[in-house]
Amino acid sequence: MDKYGLIGYPLTHSFSKGYFNNKFESEGLNAEYVNFEIPSIKEFKALIAENPDLKGLNVTIPYKEQVIKYLDDLSEGVKEIGAVNVIKFIPTKNGIKLKGYNSDIIGFMDSLEPILEAYHKKALILGTGGAAKAVAYALKNMEITPTYVSRKPSKGQLAYEDLTEETMKENTIIVNATPLGMYPNMDEAPDIPYQYLTSKHLLYDLLYNPDVTRFMELGKEQGASVKNGLEMLLLQAFAAWNIWQE
């Protein structure tokens, strides 16, 4: 039986396990998906050795960056953003080669593309973590110029207090890549000047619990289009499967 799985810590809730095991059952595939909750990335090598039937892994926090040093090869996207969420096990003459990918890039692009308008040329990304980097890479691939917004901005990034009316007008896509507003803290929202949003703005929240975050609500009140991260979650899982099967 082929085995796939997820590494992370803790793994209190895993979308991937339910999604893939349902897929395997419905398609009659002789495979299973297992959660591997490892308290340290140092256990990664032992995990691989103990599970010779592994064909692929997903990676979640806190190991998306830490796992890279254990891999043999990286996709171009991973080389740029420095975060892995899919590992493909590639058989070679000398054993197994492990290659890292980031399916968040594909998931985000595939979910954003159908709702893009011609005037969407610039975007603000709220947050600077691994998910934000995947979003920035995806936007560049779509010829949209991204700018990070951070509480502690580095060179080339904006602080929240830098978000003027003109800046908001120029950047018609705003992506929340922070955990602000996630269940159970549903009253929270990123501190941006929502009063400058218009019907030309698209607010995309990577969160999907709740379905409509406070960030999205505040955007809708100004006539902006909004989208949560559920479709991206599904599409990145679909992309992971395609990577494993290629």
PDB file of C-alpha atoms in Angstrom:
ATOM      1  CA  MET A   1       0.000   0.000   0.000  1.00  0.00           C
ATOM      2  CA  ASP A   2       1.281   3.440  -0.935  1.00  0.00           C
ATOM      3  CA  LYS A   3       1.617   5.810   1.981  1.00  0.00           C
ATOM      4  CA  TYR A   4       1.366   9.597   2.088  1.00  0.00           C
ATOM      5  CA  GLY A   5       1.356  11.851   5.100  1.00  0.00           C
ATOM      6  CA  LEU A   6       1.719  15.161   6.868  1.00  0.00           C
ATOM      7  CA  ILE A   7       4.527  16.310   9.169  1.00  0.00           C
ATOM      8  CA  GLY A   8       4.064  19.133  11.635  1.00  0.00           C
ATOM      9  CA  TYR A   9       3.651  19.876  15.331  1.00  0.00           C
ATOM     10  CA  PRO A  10       1.111  19.984  16.771  1.00  0.00           C
ATOM     11  CA  LEU A  11      -1.383  18.409  14.366  1.00  0.00           C
ATOM     12  CA  THR A  12      -4.604  19.064  16.254  1.00  0.00           C
ATOM     13  CA  HIS A  13      -6.579  19.659  13.053  1.00  0.00           C
ATOM     14  CA  SER A  14      -5.597  18.300   9.661  1.00  0.00           C
ATOM     15  CA  PHE A  15      -7.560  19.048   6.521  1.00  0.00           C
ATOM     16  CA  SER A  16      -5.134  16.928   4.463  1.00  0.00           C
ATOM     17  CA  LYS A  17      -5.723  13.605   6.232  1.00  0.00           C
ATOM     18  CA  GLY A  18      -9.493  13.668   5.704  1.00  0.00           C
ATOM     19  CA  TYR A  19      -9.220  15.017   2.171  1.00  0.00           C
ATOM     20  CA  PHE A  20      -6.756  12.422   0.912  1.00  0.00           C
ATOM     21  CA  ASN A  21      -8.205   9.387   2.683  1.00  0.00           C
ATOM     22  CA  ASN A  22     -11.647  10.277   1.282  1.00  0.00           C
ATOM     23  CA  LYS A  23     -10.070  10.641  -2.158  1.00  0.00           C
ATOM     24  CA  PHE A  24      -8.311   7.262  -1.916  1.00  0.00           C
ATOM     25  CA  GLU A  25     -11.503   5.535  -0.791  1.00  0.00           C
ATOM     26  CA  SER A  26     -13.745   7.138  -3.419  1.00  0.00           C
ATOM     27  CA  GLU A  27     -11.285   6.375  -6.238  1.00  0.00           C
ATOM     28  CA  GLY A  28     -10.497   2.848  -5.038  1.00  0.00           C
ATOM     29  CA  LEU A  29      -6.789   3.599  -4.610  1.00  0.00           C
ATOM     30  CA  ASN A  30      -4.629   1.285  -2.510  1.00  0.00           C
ATOM     31  CA  ALA A  31      -3.176   4.102  -0.422  1.00  0.00           C
ATOM     32  CA  GLU A  32      -3.432   5.736   2.983  1.00  0.00           C
ATOM     33  CA  TYR A  33      -2.643   9.159   4.432  1.00  0.00           C
ATOM     34  CA  VAL A  34      -1.148   9.385   7.923  1.00  0.00           C
ATOM     35  CA  ASN A  35      -0.438  12.287  10.283  1.00  0.00           C
ATOM     36  CA  PHE A  36       3.155  12.245  11.566  1.00  0.00           C
ATOM     37  CA  GLU A  37       3.269  14.537  14.585  1.00  0.00           C
ATOM     38  CA  ILE A  38       6.981  14.974  15.270  1.00  0.00           C
ATOM     39  CA  PRO A  39       8.090  17.303  18.095  1.00  0.00           C
ATOM     40  CA  SER A  40      11.427  18.033  16.377  1.00  0.00           C
ATOM     41  CA  ILE A  41      12.556  18.154  12.748  1.00  0.00           C
ATOM     42  CA  LYS A  42      15.545  16.065  13.884  1.00  0.00           C
ATOM     43  CA  GLU A  43      13.173  13.085  13.802  1.00  0.00           C
ATOM     44  CA  PHE A  44      12.630  13.508  10.055  1.00  0.00           C
ATOM     45  CA  LYS A  45      15.384  11.104   8.934  1.00  0.00           C
ATOM     46  CA  ALA A  46      14.154   8.363  11.278  1.00  0.00           C
ATOM     47  CA  LEU A  47      10.593   8.884  10.017  1.00  0.00           C
ATOM     48  CA  ILE A  48      11.724   8.328   6.414  1.00  0.00           C
ATOM     49  CA  ALA A  49      13.728   5.225   7.379  1.00  0.00           C
ATOM     50  CA  GLU A  50      10.805   3.720   9.327  1.00  0.00           C
ATOM     51  CA  ASN A  51       8.309   4.272   6.471  1.00  0.00           C
ATOM     52  CA  PRO A  52       9.871   2.835   3.281  1.00  0.00           C
ATOM     53  CA  ASP A  53       6.471   2.830   1.528  1.00  0.00           C
ATOM     54  CA  LEU A  54       6.148   6.639   1.677  1.00  0.00           C
ATOM     55  CA  LYS A  55       5.489   8.249  -1.699  1.00  0.00           C
ATOM     56  CA  GLY A  56       4.918  11.830  -0.624  1.00  0.00           C
ATOM     57  CA  LEU A  57       4.555  14.180   2.335  1.00  0.00           C
ATOM     58  CA  ASN A  58       2.866  17.453   3.092  1.00  0.00           C
ATOM     59  CA  VAL A  59       4.632  19.827   5.469  1.00  0.00           C
ATOM     60  CA  THR A  60       2.975  22.281   7.837  1.00  0.00           C
ATOM     61  CA  ILE A  61       4.145  24.583  10.625  1.00  0.00           C
ATOM     62  CA  PRO A  62       6.682  24.751  12.110  1.00  0.00           C
ATOM     63  CA  TYR A  63       8.696  22.735   9.563  1.00  0.00           C
ATOM     64  CA  LYS A  64       8.110  24.448   6.198  1.00  0.00           C
ATOM     65  CA  GLU A  65      11.532  26.119   6.369  1.00  0.00           C
ATOM     66  CA  GLN A  66      13.326  23.682   8.693  1.00  0.00           C
ATOM     67  CA  VAL A  67      12.797  20.641   6.441  1.00  0.00           C
ATOM     68  CA  ILE A  68      14.689  22.146   3.496  1.00  0.00           C
ATOM     69  CA  LYS A  69      18.133  21.084   4.749  1.00  0.00           C
ATOM     70  CA  TYR A  70      16.994  17.427   4.626  1.00  0.00           C
ATOM     71  CA  LEU A  71      15.944  17.571   0.957  1.00  0.00           C
ATOM     72  CA  ASP A  72      17.995  16.688  -2.127  1.00  0.00           C
ATOM     73  CA  ASP A  73      16.384  19.100  -4.576  1.00  0.00           C
ATOM     74  CA  LEU A  74      14.011  22.082  -4.619  1.00  0.00           C
ATOM     75  CA  SER A  75      11.568  23.532  -7.142  1.00  0.00           C
ATOM     76  CA  GLU A  76      12.264  27.036  -8.460  1.00  0.00           C
ATOM     77  CA  GLY A  77       9.447  28.452  -6.332  1.00  0.00           C
ATOM     78  CA  VAL A  78      10.899  26.958  -3.149  1.00  0.00           C
ATOM     79  CA  LYS A  79      14.368  28.278  -3.989  1.00  0.00           C
ATOM     80  CA  GLU A  80      12.926  31.785  -4.082  1.00  0.00           C
ATOM     81  CA  ILE A  81      10.511  31.727  -1.138  1.00  0.00           C
ATOM     82  CA  GLY A  82      12.312  29.299   1.179  1.00  0.00           C
ATOM     83  CA  ALA A  83       9.241  27.329   2.262  1.00  0.00           C
ATOM     84  CA  VAL A  84       8.176  23.759   1.419  1.00  0.00           C
ATOM     85  CA  ASN A  85       4.735  22.220   1.881  1.00  0.00           C
ATOM     86  CA  VAL A  86       5.033  19.216  -0.467  1.00  0.00           C
ATOM     87  CA  ILE A  87       7.802  16.602  -0.640  1.00  0.00           C
ATOM     88  CA  LYS A  88       7.968  14.170  -3.525  1.00  0.00           C
ATOM     89  CA  PHE A  89       9.777  10.838  -3.109  1.00  0.00           C
ATOM     90  CA  ILE A  90      11.580  10.083  -6.374  1.00  0.00           C
ATOM     91  CA  PRO A  91      13.062   6.570  -6.833  1.00  0.00           C
ATOM     92  CA  THR A  92      16.667   6.544  -8.107  1.00  0.00           C
ATOM     93  CA  LYS A  93      19.312   3.868  -8.677  1.00  0.00           C
ATOM     94  CA  ASN A  94      20.813   4.741  -5.293  1.00  0.00           C
ATOM     95  CA  GLY A  95      17.569   4.868  -3.314  1.00  0.00           C
ATOM     96  CA  ILE A  96      15.170   7.772  -2.881  1.00  0.00           C
ATOM     97  CA  LYS A  97      15.596  11.428  -3.794  1.00  0.00           C
ATOM     98  CA  LEU A  98      13.486  13.956  -1.883  1.00  0.00           C
ATOM     99  CA  LYS A  99      12.365  17.071  -3.748  1.00  0.00           C
ATOM    100  CA  GLY A 100      10.560  20.010  -2.153  1.00  0.00           C
ATOM    101  CA  TYR A 101       7.724  21.974  -3.724  1.00  0.00           C
ATOM    102  CA  ASN A 102       5.250  24.635  -2.619  1.00  0.00           C
ATOM    103  CA  SER A 103       1.688  23.925  -3.765  1.00  0.00           C
ATOM    104  CA  ASP A 104       0.419  27.095  -2.026  1.00  0.00           C
ATOM    105  CA  ILE A 105       1.805  28.990  -5.027  1.00  0.00           C
ATOM    106  CA  ILE A 106      -0.316  26.946  -7.444  1.00  0.00           C
ATOM    107  CA  GLY A 107      -3.381  26.959  -5.185  1.00  0.00           C
ATOM    108  CA  PHE A 108      -3.310  30.730  -4.774  1.00  0.00           C
ATOM    109  CA  MET A 109      -2.787  31.396  -8.500  1.00  0.00           C
ATOM    110  CA  ASP A 110      -5.561  29.026  -9.559  1.00  0.00           C
ATOM    111  CA  SER A 111      -8.054  30.527  -7.094  1.00  0.00           C
ATOM    112  CA  LEU A 112      -7.213  34.169  -7.854  1.00  0.00           C
ATOM    113  CA  GLU A 113      -7.037  34.006 -11.648  1.00  0.00           C
ATOM    114  CA  PRO A 114     -10.810  33.629 -12.328  1.00  0.00           C
ATOM    115  CA  ILE A 115     -11.661  36.776 -10.348  1.00  0.00           C
ATOM    116  CA  LEU A 116      -8.907  39.074 -11.627  1.00  0.00           C
ATOM    117  CA  GLU A 117      -9.744  42.227 -13.535  1.00  0.00           C
ATOM    118  CA  ALA A 118      -7.483  44.020 -16.022  1.00  0.00           C
ATOM    119  CA  TYR A 119      -6.918  46.889 -13.582  1.00  0.00           C
ATOM    120  CA  HIS A 120      -5.497  44.606 -10.871  1.00  0.00           C
ATOM    121  CA  LYS A 121      -1.820  45.479 -11.309  1.00  0.00           C
ATOM    122  CA  LYS A 122      -0.565  46.037  -7.746  1.00  0.00           C
ATOM    123  CA  ALA A 123      -1.166  44.210  -4.472  1.00  0.00           C
ATOM    124  CA  LEU A 124      -0.522  44.629  -0.760  1.00  0.00           C
ATOM    125  CA  ILE A 125       0.362  41.494   1.199  1.00  0.00           C
ATOM    126  CA  LEU A 126      -0.358  41.789   4.902  1.00  0.00           C
ATOM    127  CA  GLY A 127       2.279  39.698   6.678  1.00  0.00           C
ATOM    128  CA  THR A 128       5.726  38.427   5.725  1.00  0.00           C
ATOM    129  CA  GLY A 129       5.714  34.718   6.697  1.00  0.00           C
ATOM    130  CA  GLY A 130       5.949  31.623   4.506  1.00  0.00           C
ATOM    131  CA  ALA A 131       2.385  31.956   3.181  1.00  0.00           C
ATOM    132  CA  ALA A 132       2.975  35.621   2.337  1.00  0.00           C
ATOM    133  CA  LYS A 133       6.119  34.678   0.388  1.00  0.00           C
ATOM    134  CA  ALA A 134       4.186  32.067  -1.607  1.00  0.00           C
ATOM    135  CA  VAL A 135       1.549  34.700  -2.419  1.00  0.00           C
ATOM    136  CA  ALA A 136       4.218  37.210  -3.519  1.00  0.00           C
ATOM    137  CA  TYR A 137       5.830  34.631  -5.821  1.00  0.00           C
ATOM    138  CA  ALA A 138       2.443  33.761  -7.318  1.00  0.00           C
ATOM    139  CA  LEU A 139       1.525  37.418  -7.888  1.00  0.00           C
ATOM    140  CA  LYS A 140       4.825  38.101  -9.660  1.00  0.00           C
ATOM    141  CA  ASN A 141       4.129  35.120 -11.938  1.00  0.00           C
ATOM    142  CA  MET A 142       0.787  36.748 -12.751  1.00  0.00           C
ATOM    143  CA  GLU A 143       2.520  40.066 -13.524  1.00  0.00           C
ATOM    144  CA  ILE A 144       1.057  41.771 -10.452  1.00  0.00           C
ATOM    145  CA  THR A 145       3.474  43.823  -8.345  1.00  0.00           C
ATOM    146  CA  PRO A 146       3.344  42.829  -4.658  1.00  0.00           C
ATOM    147  CA  THR A 147       4.356  44.938  -1.647  1.00  0.00           C
ATOM    148  CA  TYR A 148       4.634  43.522   1.852  1.00  0.00           C
ATOM    149  CA  VAL A 149       3.017  45.319   4.788  1.00  0.00           C
ATOM    150  CA  SER A 150       4.522  44.506   8.179  1.00  0.00           C
ATOM    151  CA  ARG A 151       4.431  45.640  11.786  1.00  0.00           C
ATOM    152  CA  LYS A 152       8.257  45.645  11.592  1.00  0.00           C
ATOM    153  CA  PRO A 153       8.985  46.470   7.955  1.00  0.00           C
ATOM    154  CA  SER A 154      12.320  45.691   6.324  1.00  0.00           C
ATOM    155  CA  LYS A 155      13.709  47.603   3.342  1.00  0.00           C
ATOM    156  CA  GLY A 156      11.154  47.789   0.527  1.00  0.00           C
ATOM    157  CA  GLN A 157       8.253  46.935   2.838  1.00  0.00           C
ATOM    158  CA  LEU A 158       5.541  49.206   4.231  1.00  0.00           C
ATOM    159  CA  ALA A 159       4.392  49.719   7.800  1.00  0.00           C
ATOM    160  CA  TYR A 160       0.653  49.757   8.499  1.00  0.00           C
ATOM    161  CA  GLU A 161       0.868  53.479   9.274  1.00  0.00           C
ATOM    162  CA  ASP A 162       2.282  54.046   5.750  1.00  0.00           C
ATOM    163  CA  LEU A 163      -1.011  53.026   4.122  1.00  0.00           C
ATOM    164  CA  THR A 164      -2.251  56.335   2.754  1.00  0.00           C
ATOM    165  CA  GLU A 165      -5.311  56.927   0.593  1.00  0.00           C
ATOM    166  CA  GLU A 166      -3.037  57.040  -2.468  1.00  0.00           C
ATOM    167  CA  THR A 167      -1.347  53.735  -1.559  1.00  0.00           C
ATOM    168  CA  MET A 168      -4.703  52.052  -1.077  1.00  0.00           C
ATOM    169  CA  LYS A 169      -5.968  53.436  -4.372  1.00  0.00           C
ATOM    170  CA  GLU A 170      -2.951  52.097  -6.287  1.00  0.00           C
ATOM    171  CA  ASN A 171      -3.063  48.617  -4.742  1.00  0.00           C
ATOM    172  CA  THR A 172      -6.417  47.117  -5.683  1.00  0.00           C
ATOM    173  CA  ILE A 173      -5.615  43.621  -4.358  1.00  0.00           C
ATOM    174  CA  ILE A 174      -5.094  43.186  -0.629  1.00  0.00           C
ATOM    175  CA  VAL A 175      -4.172  39.756   0.721  1.00  0.00           C
ATOM    176  CA  ASN A 176      -4.361  38.917   4.417  1.00  0.00           C
ATOM    177  CA  ALA A 177      -1.552  36.456   5.120  1.00  0.00           C
ATOM    178  CA  THR A 178      -1.681  36.986   8.895  1.00  0.00           C
ATOM    179  CA  PRO A 179      -3.663  34.916  11.430  1.00  0.00           C
ATOM    180  CA  LEU A 180      -5.694  37.988  12.464  1.00  0.00           C
ATOM    181  CA  GLY A 181      -9.401  37.127  12.478  1.00  0.00           C
ATOM    182  CA  MET A 182      -8.992  33.361  12.665  1.00  0.00           C
ATOM    183  CA  TYR A 183     -11.343  31.393  14.914  1.00  0.00           C
ATOM    184  CA  PRO A 184     -11.761  31.897  17.874  1.00  0.00           C
ATOM    185  CA  ASN A 185     -10.499  35.516  17.586  1.00  0.00           C
ATOM    186  CA  MET A 186     -13.071  36.441  14.983  1.00  0.00           C
ATOM    187  CA  ASP A 187     -13.378  40.116  15.990  1.00  0.00           C
ATOM    188  CA  GLU A 188      -9.787  40.844  14.987  1.00  0.00           C
ATOM    189  CA  ALA A 189      -8.767  42.296  11.607  1.00  0.00           C
ATOM    190  CA  PRO A 190      -5.583  43.757  10.128  1.00  0.00           C
ATOM    191  CA  ASP A 191      -5.218  47.461  10.889  1.00  0.00           C
ATOM    192  CA  ILE A 192      -5.595  48.997   7.439  1.00  0.00           C
ATOM    193  CA  PRO A 193      -7.587  52.113   6.443  1.00  0.00           C
ATOM    194  CA  TYR A 194     -10.710  50.330   5.205  1.00  0.00           C
ATOM    195  CA  GLN A 195     -12.394  53.677   4.487  1.00  0.00           C
ATOM    196  CA  TYR A 196     -10.245  54.018   1.342  1.00  0.00           C
ATOM    197  CA  LEU A 197     -11.477  50.764  -0.202  1.00  0.00           C
ATOM    198  CA  THR A 198     -13.736  50.891  -3.247  1.00  0.00           C
ATOM    199  CA  SER A 199     -15.660  48.537  -5.507  1.00  0.00           C
ATOM    200  CA  LYS A 200     -12.428  48.114  -7.531  1.00  0.00           C
ATOM    201  CA  HIS A 201     -10.699  46.450  -4.591  1.00  0.00           C
ATOM    202  CA  LEU A 202     -10.364  42.698  -4.107  1.00  0.00           C
ATOM    203  CA  LEU A 203      -9.729  41.475  -0.555  1.00  0.00           C
ATOM    204  CA  TYR A 204      -8.394  37.939  -0.336  1.00  0.00           C
ATOM    205  CA  ASP A 205      -8.089  36.320   3.089  1.00  0.00           C
ATOM    206  CA  LEU A 206      -5.965  33.168   3.302  1.00  0.00           C
ATOM    207  CA  LEU A 207      -8.050  32.198   6.355  1.00  0.00           C
ATOM    208  CA  TYR A 208     -11.155  30.047   5.921  1.00  0.00           C
ATOM    209  CA  ASN A 209     -12.439  29.703   9.486  1.00  0.00           C
ATOM    210  CA  PRO A 210     -14.731  31.606   9.830  1.00  0.00           C
ATOM    211  CA  ASP A 211     -16.082  31.630   6.256  1.00  0.00           C
ATOM    212  CA  VAL A 212     -16.336  35.427   6.341  1.00  0.00           C
ATOM    213  CA  THR A 213     -13.632  37.089   8.421  1.00  0.00           C
ATOM    214  CA  ARG A 214     -13.839  40.584   9.902  1.00  0.00           C
ATOM    215  CA  PHE A 215     -11.306  41.675   7.239  1.00  0.00           C
ATOM    216  CA  MET A 216     -13.725  40.489   4.553  1.00  0.00           C
ATOM    217  CA  GLU A 217     -16.748  42.075   6.263  1.00  0.00           C
ATOM    218  CA  LEU A 218     -15.029  45.465   6.439  1.00  0.00           C
ATOM    219  CA  GLY A 219     -14.136  45.187   2.757  1.00  0.00           C
ATOM    220  CA  LYS A 220     -17.691  44.280   1.746  1.00  0.00           C
ATOM    221  CA  GLU A 221     -19.001  47.325   3.608  1.00  0.00           C
ATOM    222  CA  GLN A 222     -16.970  49.490   1.207  1.00  0.00           C
ATOM    223  CA  GLY A 223     -18.169  47.585  -1.869  1.00  0.00           C
ATOM    224  CA  ALA A 224     -15.000  45.543  -2.339  1.00  0.00           C
ATOM    225  CA  SER A 225     -15.010  41.964  -3.679  1.00  0.00           C
ATOM    226  CA  VAL A 226     -13.881  39.391  -1.101  1.00  0.00           C
ATOM    227  CA  LYS A 227     -12.683  35.784  -1.061  1.00  0.00           C
ATOM    228  CA  ASN A 228     -11.535  33.412   1.667  1.00  0.00           C
ATOM    229  CA  GLY A 229      -8.830  30.746   1.542  1.00  0.00           C
ATOM    230  CA  LEU A 230     -10.983  27.604   1.315  1.00  0.00           C
ATOM    231  CA  GLU A 231     -10.711  27.177  -2.448  1.00  0.00           C
ATOM    232  CA  MET A 232      -6.959  27.763  -2.248  1.00  0.00           C
ATOM    233  CA  LEU A 233      -6.748  25.027   0.394  1.00  0.00           C
ATOM    234  CA  LEU A 234      -8.550  22.579  -1.896  1.00  0.00           C
ATOM    235  CA  LEU A 235      -6.541  23.588  -4.961  1.00  0.00           C
ATOM    236  CA  GLN A 236      -3.183  23.284  -3.186  1.00  0.00           C
ATOM    237  CA  ALA A 237      -4.142  19.756  -2.075  1.00  0.00           C
ATOM    238  CA  PHE A 238      -5.095  18.945  -5.667  1.00  0.00           C
ATOM    239  CA  ALA A 239      -1.750  20.394  -6.815  1.00  0.00           C
ATOM    240  CA  ALA A 240       0.122  18.286  -4.225  1.00  0.00           C
ATOM    241  CA  TRP A 241      -1.476  15.130  -5.595  1.00  0.00           C
ATOM    242  CA  ASN A 242      -0.495  16.104  -9.139  1.00  0.00           C
ATOM    243  CA  ILE A 243       3.097  16.673  -8.007  1.00  0.00           C
ATOM    244  CA  TRP A 244       3.240  13.226  -6.402  1.00  0.00           C
ATOM    245  CA  GLN A 245       1.791  11.567  -9.508  1.00  0.00           C
ATOM    246  CA  GLU A 246       3.913  13.312 -12.153  1.00  0.00           C
TER     247      GLU A 246
END
